[in-house]
Structure formats: C-alpha cells, structure tokens
C-alpha cells in the first residue's frame, strides 16, 4: 500500500506486482477520491493495462512471448506456430496446428472485389496507406450473421483471415505498384514461402526460394510478432476498447506503425545508410550532426523507450544479417556502414549517457534488402509480422468483462472563457 498525502487529505493506493515482479501503484481511485489526475505525457511511467501476452525486461534485454524466450522461438519455431501461441496463449499441439494452418490457407485468397480497391490508388501510393485501407475494406466482406460455423468461431475466422490476407494484400500492392499482374497464393507452401512466391513470381517464371532467405524471413516475422504496449499495439487496444471490430482496430494499428519513430524506422535506417554512402561526409561526421541534433537528425534504429541495455531482437538480426550476406559472399556496403555507425555510437559518451543501443530496426532493413524486398515495403513487412500480436491484444481487451473504454484525461492549458464577438460575415 502507498499513502499519498495532499494537505489534510490522503489516499491509500494498493501496490500491484506482476508475475515477473514488475511493480506498479494502482491509482485508479485517485481522481474520484481527490480530484487530482496524474500527468505523464507520452506515458513513460504509465501502465495502461494488465496483460498476459508479452514480457519485456528492458534493463536485462529480455523478451518473452507467453513465457517463451524470443531467442528460442526465433531459432526453433515457425511463424504460424508463434502466431497461434501469441493469440491463444499456448503452443498448439499437432491437431491444433493443422487446424490453424488449414484455416489460414482457406482464407488466403482475396475477394475479387479487391481489384477495384487497388485500382483506386495512385501508382505511387505508399503501400502502408494501401494496407491500412485494405484491412478495413476486408472487414466489409465479413458476414456477421453467424457466431460459430463448422466449429470455427467468428473470431478464429477473422483472425485467420487477417493473418493470411495481410500477406496477400502486401504482395498484391507491390505487384500493382510495379505494373505486374497479381500472383495468386500457393496453398501448399509455408506462410513465408507463399509470400515470396506472390512477390517475385511472374506468370511465365516461377520464383525459386532460397532456403536461407526463407529462414531469414521467417525469423524476421517471428521477431516482430509482439512487443507489448508499443505505439501501434496501444492504438489497437484504444480502438478495440470502444467496441470497434478486429479489422478496424488492426487497420488503425497499421497507421500508428507507419511513423518514423516506430515501424517506419526500418525504412528510415536504410535511407540513412544510403545517405551516408552517397554523401561526402564520413560516419564520424554524421554522428556529430546527430549529437548536435542538426535539423532534428537522429541515429535511426538506435534508442528505445523500454530497452536500456540491448534489444535482443537486434542481436539476433545482426547475426542473421552477417550469416545471410557471408553465405552470398557479398561485401555489403550497407552492413559495413551499419557496423561503423554502431561501433562509433556505442563508444560515444552521448549515446552511452542516454543508454541508446541498436534496436530491432537497425539490422532488419539489411536483411529485407538481401531478401529483395523494396524499401517502401519494409514497414509493411513489420506489419505482417505484428498482425498476430495486434489480434492477441484485441482478443485480450474483448475477453475482459470489466474492460472500460480507454479515455485519458488532460491538463487544459488553453484560453479561459472569452466573449464571442461576431464579425461581419457575408
Ligand atoms: N539518435 C539520437 N539521439 C537520440 C536517439 C537517436 N536515435 N534516440 C533518443 N535520443 C536522445 C533524445 O534526443 C534525448 O536526448 P536529450 O536528453 O538530449 O533530449 C534522449 O536521447 C532521450 O530520448 P527520448 O526521445 O526521450 O526517448 P524516447 O523513449 O521518447 O524515444 C525512440 C524512443 C525509439 C522513439 C527514440 O530513441 C528514437 O527516436 N529512435 C530513432 C527511431 C527508431 O529507431 N525507432 C524504432 C524504435 S524500435 C522499434 C519500434 O518501436 O518500432
């Protein structure tokens, strides 16, 4: 119990301890009992919920999905198995896995009506804009006439449709943007292989998938599945708390992910590497610009609100990037720039003092580039990976019978009451 004293008033706030010994002060009675609210701009100290999905220890660089270490899942699991784990809470047994996999396959083809939606976008539309719009449109093709059909609940079907079709939409958006015909899904292929086929096959040329590329892509997707209350997941939860459907909530998540400080950072990182590669200034000079915050410059792919030591996802991806490029026998100029940047920053007082380390986006772009994914599709790849996480959080909100709508307060600092003086209007 924590006692807060306000002059002659006091409030006893219960302490809350999580299963990993995370501690919080429950201030839910604060405003009704005292009239005060807490002020925590950007929520750096605010726990917005209790959640049983993902655990992060930012000081120790720990990340676990439903109790399983990310390192183990990245090495041994498949994207579908991890998606099932994050949504339903446990690893699937063989028959659960097969059922889930079949459900995904049954949902992978887009309704033909989607062609018209795609045609409505300008050629240079950013694929994240298309993805968000299409996910919302997908919801319009769902029938809500039934709760359970053939033993499959509406939630199971919607979840499978989202995970499966986000990949079909992403590949179709890419094909449309380069003026090539859409490629239909390959039901017999694994999730990641199916995606690569839809991205890179041509009507007269089947794309041969390299097993190392496939492994790297699967690992990339698993590492992005969930990351507790980040900006896009919190957005999904906020939207879901109003009673919005799964598609609308996840569509909002895509928009939140797009920004440069969040999922858009993976595109920003490679643009930064290219800028250094194509400019006259050295890595050291670039670091100096960042430290002086020249024009708001940041070292993209560095820093994190929660990780203050290392981001385990970045470590896994760094090794994977080396493995992929070493095997191809490629001297990758971008990886060299990345290494030089990381080396300089990690020994620089500015970054040490502020506990800024490479985050997941620092190395992921190098892997995506090696796979052949175009730059403007990088954040879409993040969204494909994050979809099961958003779905799990939507489910958690909807399964909480005591869930209230998310509705923060504010401290108003605008004008006080003013008299309305009409102007002469025509
Ligand atoms: N480069 C240079 N300085 C930085 C950076 C950076 N990447 N990140 C933080 N700082 C500085 C910041 O300017 C501030 O300095 P000062 O104390 O002088 O004002 C100090 O470090 C504390 O930073 P902050 O802005 O309070 O940190 P935050 O927790 O609000 O922001 C962040 C976290 C990830 C948005 C930020 O570190 C950042 O903008 N990084 C670059 C973008 C990026 O890589 N984003 C991907 C995040 S991980 C994946 C994901 O979430 O999608």
PDB file of N, CA and C in Angstrom, residues 319-403:
ATOM      1  N   UNK A 319      23.281 -11.027 -36.199  1.00  0.00           N
ATOM      2  CA  UNK A 319      23.921 -12.309 -36.561  1.00  0.00           C
ATOM      3  C   UNK A 319      23.329 -12.840 -37.865  1.00  0.00           C
ATOM      4  N   UNK A 320      21.994 -12.751 -37.979  1.00  0.00           N
ATOM      5  CA  UNK A 320      21.328 -13.283 -39.183  1.00  0.00           C
ATOM      6  C   UNK A 320      21.774 -12.519 -40.428  1.00  0.00           C
ATOM      7  N   UNK A 321      21.968 -11.200 -40.297  1.00  0.00           N
ATOM      8  CA  UNK A 321      22.392 -10.387 -41.452  1.00  0.00           C
ATOM      9  C   UNK A 321      23.778 -10.833 -41.910  1.00  0.00           C
ATOM     10  N   UNK A 322      24.680 -11.046 -40.935  1.00  0.00           N
ATOM     11  CA  UNK A 322      26.029 -11.493 -41.300  1.00  0.00           C
ATOM     12  C   UNK A 322      25.982 -12.843 -42.003  1.00  0.00           C
ATOM     13  N   UNK A 323      25.179 -13.753 -41.418  1.00  0.00           N
ATOM     14  CA  UNK A 323      25.092 -15.109 -41.966  1.00  0.00           C
ATOM     15  C   UNK A 323      24.595 -15.078 -43.412  1.00  0.00           C
ATOM     16  N   UNK A 324      23.546 -14.297 -43.628  1.00  0.00           N
ATOM     17  CA  UNK A 324      22.931 -14.234 -44.956  1.00  0.00           C
ATOM     18  C   UNK A 324      23.906 -13.654 -45.981  1.00  0.00           C
ATOM     19  N   UNK A 325      24.592 -12.579 -45.590  1.00  0.00           N
ATOM     20  CA  UNK A 325      25.468 -11.915 -46.560  1.00  0.00           C
ATOM     21  C   UNK A 325      26.779 -12.673 -46.736  1.00  0.00           C
ATOM     22  N   UNK A 326      27.268 -13.311 -45.650  1.00  0.00           N
ATOM     23  CA  UNK A 326      28.508 -14.102 -45.773  1.00  0.00           C
ATOM     24  C   UNK A 326      28.289 -15.248 -46.747  1.00  0.00           C
ATOM     25  N   UNK A 327      27.102 -15.883 -46.609  1.00  0.00           N
ATOM     26  CA  UNK A 327      26.805 -17.037 -47.464  1.00  0.00           C
ATOM     27  C   UNK A 327      26.760 -16.617 -48.933  1.00  0.00           C
ATOM     28  N   UNK A 328      26.194 -15.437 -49.153  1.00  0.00           N
ATOM     29  CA  UNK A 328      26.100 -14.960 -50.539  1.00  0.00           C
ATOM     30  C   UNK A 328      27.472 -14.450 -51.014  1.00  0.00           C
ATOM     31  N   UNK A 329      28.449 -14.437 -50.094  1.00  0.00           N
ATOM     32  CA  UNK A 329      29.801 -13.973 -50.443  1.00  0.00           C
ATOM     33  C   UNK A 329      29.800 -12.503 -50.805  1.00  0.00           C
ATOM     34  N   UNK A 330      28.800 -11.758 -50.247  1.00  0.00           N
ATOM     35  CA  UNK A 330      28.672 -10.351 -50.641  1.00  0.00           C
ATOM     36  C   UNK A 330      29.388  -9.462 -49.639  1.00  0.00           C
ATOM     37  N   UNK A 331      30.126  -8.471 -50.142  1.00  0.00           N
ATOM     38  CA  UNK A 331      30.653  -7.406 -49.311  1.00  0.00           C
ATOM     39  C   UNK A 331      29.539  -6.387 -49.289  1.00  0.00           C
ATOM     40  N   UNK A 332      28.754  -6.353 -48.262  1.00  0.00           N
ATOM     41  CA  UNK A 332      27.624  -5.434 -48.290  1.00  0.00           C
ATOM     42  C   UNK A 332      28.030  -4.085 -47.716  1.00  0.00           C
ATOM     43  N   UNK A 333      27.951  -3.080 -48.569  1.00  0.00           N
ATOM     44  CA  UNK A 333      28.403  -1.746 -48.160  1.00  0.00           C
ATOM     45  C   UNK A 333      27.538  -1.195 -47.030  1.00  0.00           C
ATOM     46  N   UNK A 334      26.223  -1.514 -47.083  1.00  0.00           N
ATOM     47  CA  UNK A 334      25.324  -1.002 -46.042  1.00  0.00           C
ATOM     48  C   UNK A 334      25.626  -1.638 -44.701  1.00  0.00           C
ATOM     49  N   UNK A 335      25.934  -2.939 -44.706  1.00  0.00           N
ATOM     50  CA  UNK A 335      26.269  -3.609 -43.442  1.00  0.00           C
ATOM     51  C   UNK A 335      27.561  -3.023 -42.871  1.00  0.00           C
ATOM     52  N   UNK A 336      28.486  -2.684 -43.758  1.00  0.00           N
ATOM     53  CA  UNK A 336      29.738  -2.062 -43.286  1.00  0.00           C
ATOM     54  C   UNK A 336      29.456  -0.705 -42.653  1.00  0.00           C
ATOM     55  N   UNK A 337      28.587   0.078 -43.293  1.00  0.00           N
ATOM     56  CA  UNK A 337      28.226   1.390 -42.728  1.00  0.00           C
ATOM     57  C   UNK A 337      27.523   1.183 -41.381  1.00  0.00           C
ATOM     58  N   UNK A 338      26.636   0.191 -41.339  1.00  0.00           N
ATOM     59  CA  UNK A 338      25.903  -0.091 -40.085  1.00  0.00           C
ATOM     60  C   UNK A 338      26.889  -0.407 -38.970  1.00  0.00           C
ATOM     61  N   UNK A 339      27.871  -1.240 -39.276  1.00  0.00           N
ATOM     62  CA  UNK A 339      28.844  -1.638 -38.249  1.00  0.00           C
ATOM     63  C   UNK A 339      29.657  -0.448 -37.768  1.00  0.00           C
ATOM     64  N   UNK A 340      30.050   0.377 -38.726  1.00  0.00           N
ATOM     65  CA  UNK A 340      30.867   1.538 -38.367  1.00  0.00           C
ATOM     66  C   UNK A 340      30.053   2.521 -37.512  1.00  0.00           C
ATOM     67  N   UNK A 341      28.797   2.706 -37.901  1.00  0.00           N
ATOM     68  CA  UNK A 341      27.917   3.601 -37.127  1.00  0.00           C
ATOM     69  C   UNK A 341      27.727   3.073 -35.715  1.00  0.00           C
ATOM     70  N   UNK A 342      27.418   1.769 -35.621  1.00  0.00           N
ATOM     71  CA  UNK A 342      27.160   1.168 -34.304  1.00  0.00           C
ATOM     72  C   UNK A 342      28.404   1.266 -33.436  1.00  0.00           C
ATOM     73  N   UNK A 343      29.547   0.944 -34.025  1.00  0.00           N
ATOM     74  CA  UNK A 343      30.823   0.980 -33.296  1.00  0.00           C
ATOM     75  C   UNK A 343      31.082   2.386 -32.747  1.00  0.00           C
ATOM     76  N   UNK A 344      30.912   3.405 -33.597  1.00  0.00           N
ATOM     77  CA  UNK A 344      31.165   4.790 -33.164  1.00  0.00           C
ATOM     78  C   UNK A 344      30.190   5.194 -32.073  1.00  0.00           C
ATOM     79  N   UNK A 345      28.891   4.891 -32.288  1.00  0.00           N
ATOM     80  CA  UNK A 345      27.873   5.343 -31.324  1.00  0.00           C
ATOM     81  C   UNK A 345      28.033   4.638 -29.980  1.00  0.00           C
ATOM     82  N   UNK A 346      28.330   3.350 -30.025  1.00  0.00           N
ATOM     83  CA  UNK A 346      28.402   2.600 -28.767  1.00  0.00           C
ATOM     84  C   UNK A 346      29.591   3.021 -27.898  1.00  0.00           C
ATOM     85  N   UNK A 347      30.571   3.711 -28.502  1.00  0.00           N
ATOM     86  CA  UNK A 347      31.729   4.204 -27.721  1.00  0.00           C
ATOM     87  C   UNK A 347      31.650   5.701 -27.479  1.00  0.00           C
ATOM     88  N   UNK A 348      30.549   6.299 -27.823  1.00  0.00           N
ATOM     89  CA  UNK A 348      30.439   7.752 -27.715  1.00  0.00           C
ATOM     90  C   UNK A 348      29.630   8.123 -26.463  1.00  0.00           C
ATOM     91  N   UNK A 349      30.160   9.104 -25.716  1.00  0.00           N
ATOM     92  CA  UNK A 349      29.538   9.495 -24.440  1.00  0.00           C
ATOM     93  C   UNK A 349      28.060   9.880 -24.610  1.00  0.00           C
ATOM     94  N   UNK A 350      27.723  10.567 -25.729  1.00  0.00           N
ATOM     95  CA  UNK A 350      26.332  10.997 -25.960  1.00  0.00           C
ATOM     96  C   UNK A 350      25.381   9.794 -25.882  1.00  0.00           C
ATOM     97  N   UNK A 351      25.756   8.708 -26.577  1.00  0.00           N
ATOM     98  CA  UNK A 351      24.873   7.536 -26.653  1.00  0.00           C
ATOM     99  C   UNK A 351      24.955   6.702 -25.363  1.00  0.00           C
ATOM    100  N   UNK A 352      26.145   6.658 -24.768  1.00  0.00           N
ATOM    101  CA  UNK A 352      26.315   5.865 -23.530  1.00  0.00           C
ATOM    102  C   UNK A 352      25.468   6.486 -22.419  1.00  0.00           C
ATOM    103  N   UNK A 353      25.631   7.799 -22.256  1.00  0.00           N
ATOM    104  CA  UNK A 353      24.895   8.530 -21.205  1.00  0.00           C
ATOM    105  C   UNK A 353      23.378   8.327 -21.312  1.00  0.00           C
ATOM    106  N   UNK A 354      22.878   8.341 -22.549  1.00  0.00           N
ATOM    107  CA  UNK A 354      21.425   8.236 -22.768  1.00  0.00           C
ATOM    108  C   UNK A 354      20.948   6.799 -22.944  1.00  0.00           C
ATOM    109  N   UNK A 355      21.873   5.861 -22.786  1.00  0.00           N
ATOM    110  CA  UNK A 355      21.550   4.426 -22.933  1.00  0.00           C
ATOM    111  C   UNK A 355      20.876   4.134 -24.268  1.00  0.00           C
ATOM    112  N   UNK A 356      21.524   4.567 -25.333  1.00  0.00           N
ATOM    113  CA  UNK A 356      20.974   4.355 -26.684  1.00  0.00           C
ATOM    114  C   UNK A 356      21.739   3.215 -27.365  1.00  0.00           C
ATOM    115  N   UNK A 357      21.014   2.189 -27.767  1.00  0.00           N
ATOM    116  CA  UNK A 357      21.599   0.988 -28.374  1.00  0.00           C
ATOM    117  C   UNK A 357      20.864   0.677 -29.671  1.00  0.00           C
ATOM    118  N   UNK A 358      21.456  -0.183 -30.508  1.00  0.00           N
ATOM    119  CA  UNK A 358      20.721  -0.551 -31.736  1.00  0.00           C
ATOM    120  C   UNK A 358      19.408  -1.240 -31.370  1.00  0.00           C
ATOM    121  N   UNK A 359      18.323  -0.862 -32.037  1.00  0.00           N
ATOM    122  CA  UNK A 359      17.052  -1.550 -31.824  1.00  0.00           C
ATOM    123  C   UNK A 359      16.753  -2.467 -33.023  1.00  0.00           C
ATOM    124  N   UNK A 360      15.600  -3.099 -32.992  1.00  0.00           N
ATOM    125  CA  UNK A 360      15.263  -4.121 -33.997  1.00  0.00           C
ATOM    126  C   UNK A 360      15.404  -3.604 -35.430  1.00  0.00           C
ATOM    127  N   UNK A 361      15.166  -2.296 -35.605  1.00  0.00           N
ATOM    128  CA  UNK A 361      15.161  -1.757 -36.965  1.00  0.00           C
ATOM    129  C   UNK A 361      16.557  -1.487 -37.522  1.00  0.00           C
ATOM    130  N   UNK A 362      17.585  -1.548 -36.668  1.00  0.00           N
ATOM    131  CA  UNK A 362      18.919  -1.188 -37.148  1.00  0.00           C
ATOM    132  C   UNK A 362      19.449  -2.199 -38.168  1.00  0.00           C
ATOM    133  N   UNK A 363      19.161  -3.496 -37.922  1.00  0.00           N
ATOM    134  CA  UNK A 363      19.687  -4.510 -38.846  1.00  0.00           C
ATOM    135  C   UNK A 363      18.612  -5.128 -39.746  1.00  0.00           C
ATOM    136  N   UNK A 364      17.326  -4.904 -39.411  1.00  0.00           N
ATOM    137  CA  UNK A 364      16.284  -5.629 -40.151  1.00  0.00           C
ATOM    138  C   UNK A 364      16.238  -5.213 -41.624  1.00  0.00           C
ATOM    139  N   UNK A 365      16.515  -3.936 -41.899  1.00  0.00           N
ATOM    140  CA  UNK A 365      16.457  -3.455 -43.279  1.00  0.00           C
ATOM    141  C   UNK A 365      17.505  -4.131 -44.153  1.00  0.00           C
ATOM    142  N   UNK A 366      18.669  -4.440 -43.543  1.00  0.00           N
ATOM    143  CA  UNK A 366      19.736  -5.084 -44.331  1.00  0.00           C
ATOM    144  C   UNK A 366      19.270  -6.473 -44.755  1.00  0.00           C
ATOM    145  N   UNK A 367      18.562  -7.143 -43.831  1.00  0.00           N
ATOM    146  CA  UNK A 367      18.035  -8.472 -44.156  1.00  0.00           C
ATOM    147  C   UNK A 367      16.951  -8.354 -45.234  1.00  0.00           C
ATOM    148  N   UNK A 368      16.052  -7.391 -45.051  1.00  0.00           N
ATOM    149  CA  UNK A 368      14.968  -7.244 -46.034  1.00  0.00           C
ATOM    150  C   UNK A 368      15.533  -6.933 -47.413  1.00  0.00           C
ATOM    151  N   UNK A 369      16.569  -6.099 -47.423  1.00  0.00           N
ATOM    152  CA  UNK A 369      17.194  -5.757 -48.712  1.00  0.00           C
ATOM    153  C   UNK A 369      17.826  -6.998 -49.347  1.00  0.00           C
ATOM    154  N   UNK A 370      18.476  -7.824 -48.513  1.00  0.00           N
ATOM    155  CA  UNK A 370      19.109  -9.044 -49.042  1.00  0.00           C
ATOM    156  C   UNK A 370      18.044 -10.009 -49.582  1.00  0.00           C
ATOM    157  N   UNK A 371      16.843  -9.972 -48.980  1.00  0.00           N
ATOM    158  CA  UNK A 371      15.753 -10.839 -49.464  1.00  0.00           C
ATOM    159  C   UNK A 371      15.207 -10.322 -50.793  1.00  0.00           C
ATOM    160  N   UNK A 372      15.398  -9.016 -51.027  1.00  0.00           N
ATOM    161  CA  UNK A 372      14.921  -8.416 -52.281  1.00  0.00           C
ATOM    162  C   UNK A 372      13.670  -7.576 -52.090  1.00  0.00           C
ATOM    163  N   UNK A 373      13.315  -7.309 -50.823  1.00  0.00           N
ATOM    164  CA  UNK A 373      12.113  -6.501 -50.545  1.00  0.00           C
ATOM    165  C   UNK A 373      12.433  -5.037 -50.856  1.00  0.00           C
ATOM    166  N   UNK A 374      11.583  -4.351 -51.644  1.00  0.00           N
ATOM    167  CA  UNK A 374      11.864  -2.939 -51.931  1.00  0.00           C
ATOM    168  C   UNK A 374      11.676  -2.062 -50.694  1.00  0.00           C
ATOM    169  N   UNK A 375      12.412  -0.962 -50.662  1.00  0.00           N
ATOM    170  CA  UNK A 375      12.473  -0.090 -49.482  1.00  0.00           C
ATOM    171  C   UNK A 375      11.097   0.345 -48.961  1.00  0.00           C
ATOM    172  N   UNK A 376      10.194   0.727 -49.880  1.00  0.00           N
ATOM    173  CA  UNK A 376       8.905   1.246 -49.386  1.00  0.00           C
ATOM    174  C   UNK A 376       7.984   0.141 -48.861  1.00  0.00           C
ATOM    175  N   UNK A 377       8.451  -1.114 -48.947  1.00  0.00           N
ATOM    176  CA  UNK A 377       7.664  -2.241 -48.404  1.00  0.00           C
ATOM    177  C   UNK A 377       8.188  -2.680 -47.023  1.00  0.00           C
ATOM    178  N   UNK A 378       9.268  -2.040 -46.543  1.00  0.00           N
ATOM    179  CA  UNK A 378       9.877  -2.517 -45.292  1.00  0.00           C
ATOM    180  C   UNK A 378       8.890  -2.480 -44.126  1.00  0.00           C
ATOM    181  N   UNK A 379       8.161  -1.366 -43.999  1.00  0.00           N
ATOM    182  CA  UNK A 379       7.271  -1.240 -42.839  1.00  0.00           C
ATOM    183  C   UNK A 379       6.049  -2.153 -42.993  1.00  0.00           C
ATOM    184  N   UNK A 380       5.704  -2.442 -44.238  1.00  0.00           N
ATOM    185  CA  UNK A 380       4.639  -3.418 -44.494  1.00  0.00           C
ATOM    186  C   UNK A 380       5.069  -4.790 -43.945  1.00  0.00           C
ATOM    187  N   UNK A 381       6.352  -5.116 -44.115  1.00  0.00           N
ATOM    188  CA  UNK A 381       6.855  -6.400 -43.607  1.00  0.00           C
ATOM    189  C   UNK A 381       6.724  -6.455 -42.083  1.00  0.00           C
ATOM    190  N   UNK A 382       6.996  -5.337 -41.440  1.00  0.00           N
ATOM    191  CA  UNK A 382       6.838  -5.227 -39.979  1.00  0.00           C
ATOM    192  C   UNK A 382       5.364  -5.489 -39.642  1.00  0.00           C
ATOM    193  N   UNK A 383       4.455  -4.886 -40.414  1.00  0.00           N
ATOM    194  CA  UNK A 383       3.015  -5.039 -40.129  1.00  0.00           C
ATOM    195  C   UNK A 383       2.563  -6.496 -40.296  1.00  0.00           C
ATOM    196  N   UNK A 384       3.120  -7.185 -41.303  1.00  0.00           N
ATOM    197  CA  UNK A 384       2.743  -8.599 -41.495  1.00  0.00           C
ATOM    198  C   UNK A 384       3.144  -9.385 -40.245  1.00  0.00           C
ATOM    199  N   UNK A 385       4.363  -9.132 -39.768  1.00  0.00           N
ATOM    200  CA  UNK A 385       4.845  -9.828 -38.572  1.00  0.00           C
ATOM    201  C   UNK A 385       4.032  -9.474 -37.333  1.00  0.00           C
ATOM    202  N   UNK A 386       3.637  -8.206 -37.199  1.00  0.00           N
ATOM    203  CA  UNK A 386       2.974  -7.732 -35.980  1.00  0.00           C
ATOM    204  C   UNK A 386       1.483  -8.101 -35.902  1.00  0.00           C
ATOM    205  N   UNK A 387       0.914  -8.534 -37.033  1.00  0.00           N
ATOM    206  CA  UNK A 387      -0.536  -8.793 -37.052  1.00  0.00           C
ATOM    207  C   UNK A 387      -0.999  -9.745 -35.941  1.00  0.00           C
ATOM    208  N   UNK A 388      -0.329 -10.909 -35.713  1.00  0.00           N
ATOM    209  CA  UNK A 388      -0.817 -11.791 -34.639  1.00  0.00           C
ATOM    210  C   UNK A 388      -0.805 -11.100 -33.268  1.00  0.00           C
ATOM    211  N   UNK A 389       0.181 -10.242 -33.038  1.00  0.00           N
ATOM    212  CA  UNK A 389       0.250  -9.518 -31.758  1.00  0.00           C
ATOM    213  C   UNK A 389      -0.951  -8.591 -31.597  1.00  0.00           C
ATOM    214  N   UNK A 390      -1.265  -7.832 -32.640  1.00  0.00           N
ATOM    215  CA  UNK A 390      -2.418  -6.921 -32.561  1.00  0.00           C
ATOM    216  C   UNK A 390      -3.698  -7.716 -32.295  1.00  0.00           C
ATOM    217  N   UNK A 391      -3.799  -8.874 -32.976  1.00  0.00           N
ATOM    218  CA  UNK A 391      -5.006  -9.706 -32.799  1.00  0.00           C
ATOM    219  C   UNK A 391      -5.094 -10.197 -31.350  1.00  0.00           C
ATOM    220  N   UNK A 392      -3.955 -10.614 -30.799  1.00  0.00           N
ATOM    221  CA  UNK A 392      -3.942 -11.108 -29.405  1.00  0.00           C
ATOM    222  C   UNK A 392      -4.381 -10.012 -28.440  1.00  0.00           C
ATOM    223  N   UNK A 393      -3.945  -8.776 -28.689  1.00  0.00           N
ATOM    224  CA  UNK A 393      -4.313  -7.675 -27.785  1.00  0.00           C
ATOM    225  C   UNK A 393      -5.794  -7.309 -27.955  1.00  0.00           C
ATOM    226  N   UNK A 394      -6.298  -7.382 -29.171  1.00  0.00           N
ATOM    227  CA  UNK A 394      -7.734  -7.123 -29.400  1.00  0.00           C
ATOM    228  C   UNK A 394      -8.555  -8.162 -28.628  1.00  0.00           C
ATOM    229  N   UNK A 395      -8.091  -9.424 -28.695  1.00  0.00           N
ATOM    230  CA  UNK A 395      -8.787 -10.523 -28.005  1.00  0.00           C
ATOM    231  C   UNK A 395      -8.738 -10.298 -26.493  1.00  0.00           C
ATOM    232  N   UNK A 396      -7.577  -9.890 -26.000  1.00  0.00           N
ATOM    233  CA  UNK A 396      -7.445  -9.685 -24.546  1.00  0.00           C
ATOM    234  C   UNK A 396      -8.413  -8.605 -24.063  1.00  0.00           C
ATOM    235  N   UNK A 397      -8.517  -7.529 -24.837  1.00  0.00           N
ATOM    236  CA  UNK A 397      -9.455  -6.451 -24.479  1.00  0.00           C
ATOM    237  C   UNK A 397     -10.885  -6.988 -24.482  1.00  0.00           C
ATOM    238  N   UNK A 398     -11.228  -7.754 -25.531  1.00  0.00           N
ATOM    239  CA  UNK A 398     -12.607  -8.219 -25.670  1.00  0.00           C
ATOM    240  C   UNK A 398     -12.977  -9.322 -24.690  1.00  0.00           C
ATOM    241  N   UNK A 399     -11.979 -10.002 -24.142  1.00  0.00           N
ATOM    242  CA  UNK A 399     -12.280 -11.064 -23.174  1.00  0.00           C
ATOM    243  C   UNK A 399     -12.338 -10.537 -21.753  1.00  0.00           C
ATOM    244  N   UNK A 400     -12.023  -9.271 -21.566  1.00  0.00           N
ATOM    245  CA  UNK A 400     -12.054  -8.686 -20.220  1.00  0.00           C
ATOM    246  C   UNK A 400     -13.438  -8.096 -19.964  1.00  0.00           C
ATOM    247  N   UNK A 401     -14.207  -8.782 -19.161  1.00  0.00           N
ATOM    248  CA  UNK A 401     -15.599  -8.344 -18.950  1.00  0.00           C
ATOM    249  C   UNK A 401     -15.656  -6.995 -18.228  1.00  0.00           C
ATOM    250  N   UNK A 402     -14.554  -6.618 -17.571  1.00  0.00           N
ATOM    251  CA  UNK A 402     -14.556  -5.336 -16.853  1.00  0.00           C
ATOM    252  C   UNK A 402     -13.906  -4.216 -17.681  1.00  0.00           C
ATOM    253  N   UNK A 403     -13.592  -4.498 -18.954  1.00  0.00           N
ATOM    254  CA  UNK A 403     -12.891  -3.506 -19.785  1.00  0.00           C
ATOM    255  C   UNK A 403     -13.721  -2.233 -19.948  1.00  0.00           C
TER     256      UNK A 403
END
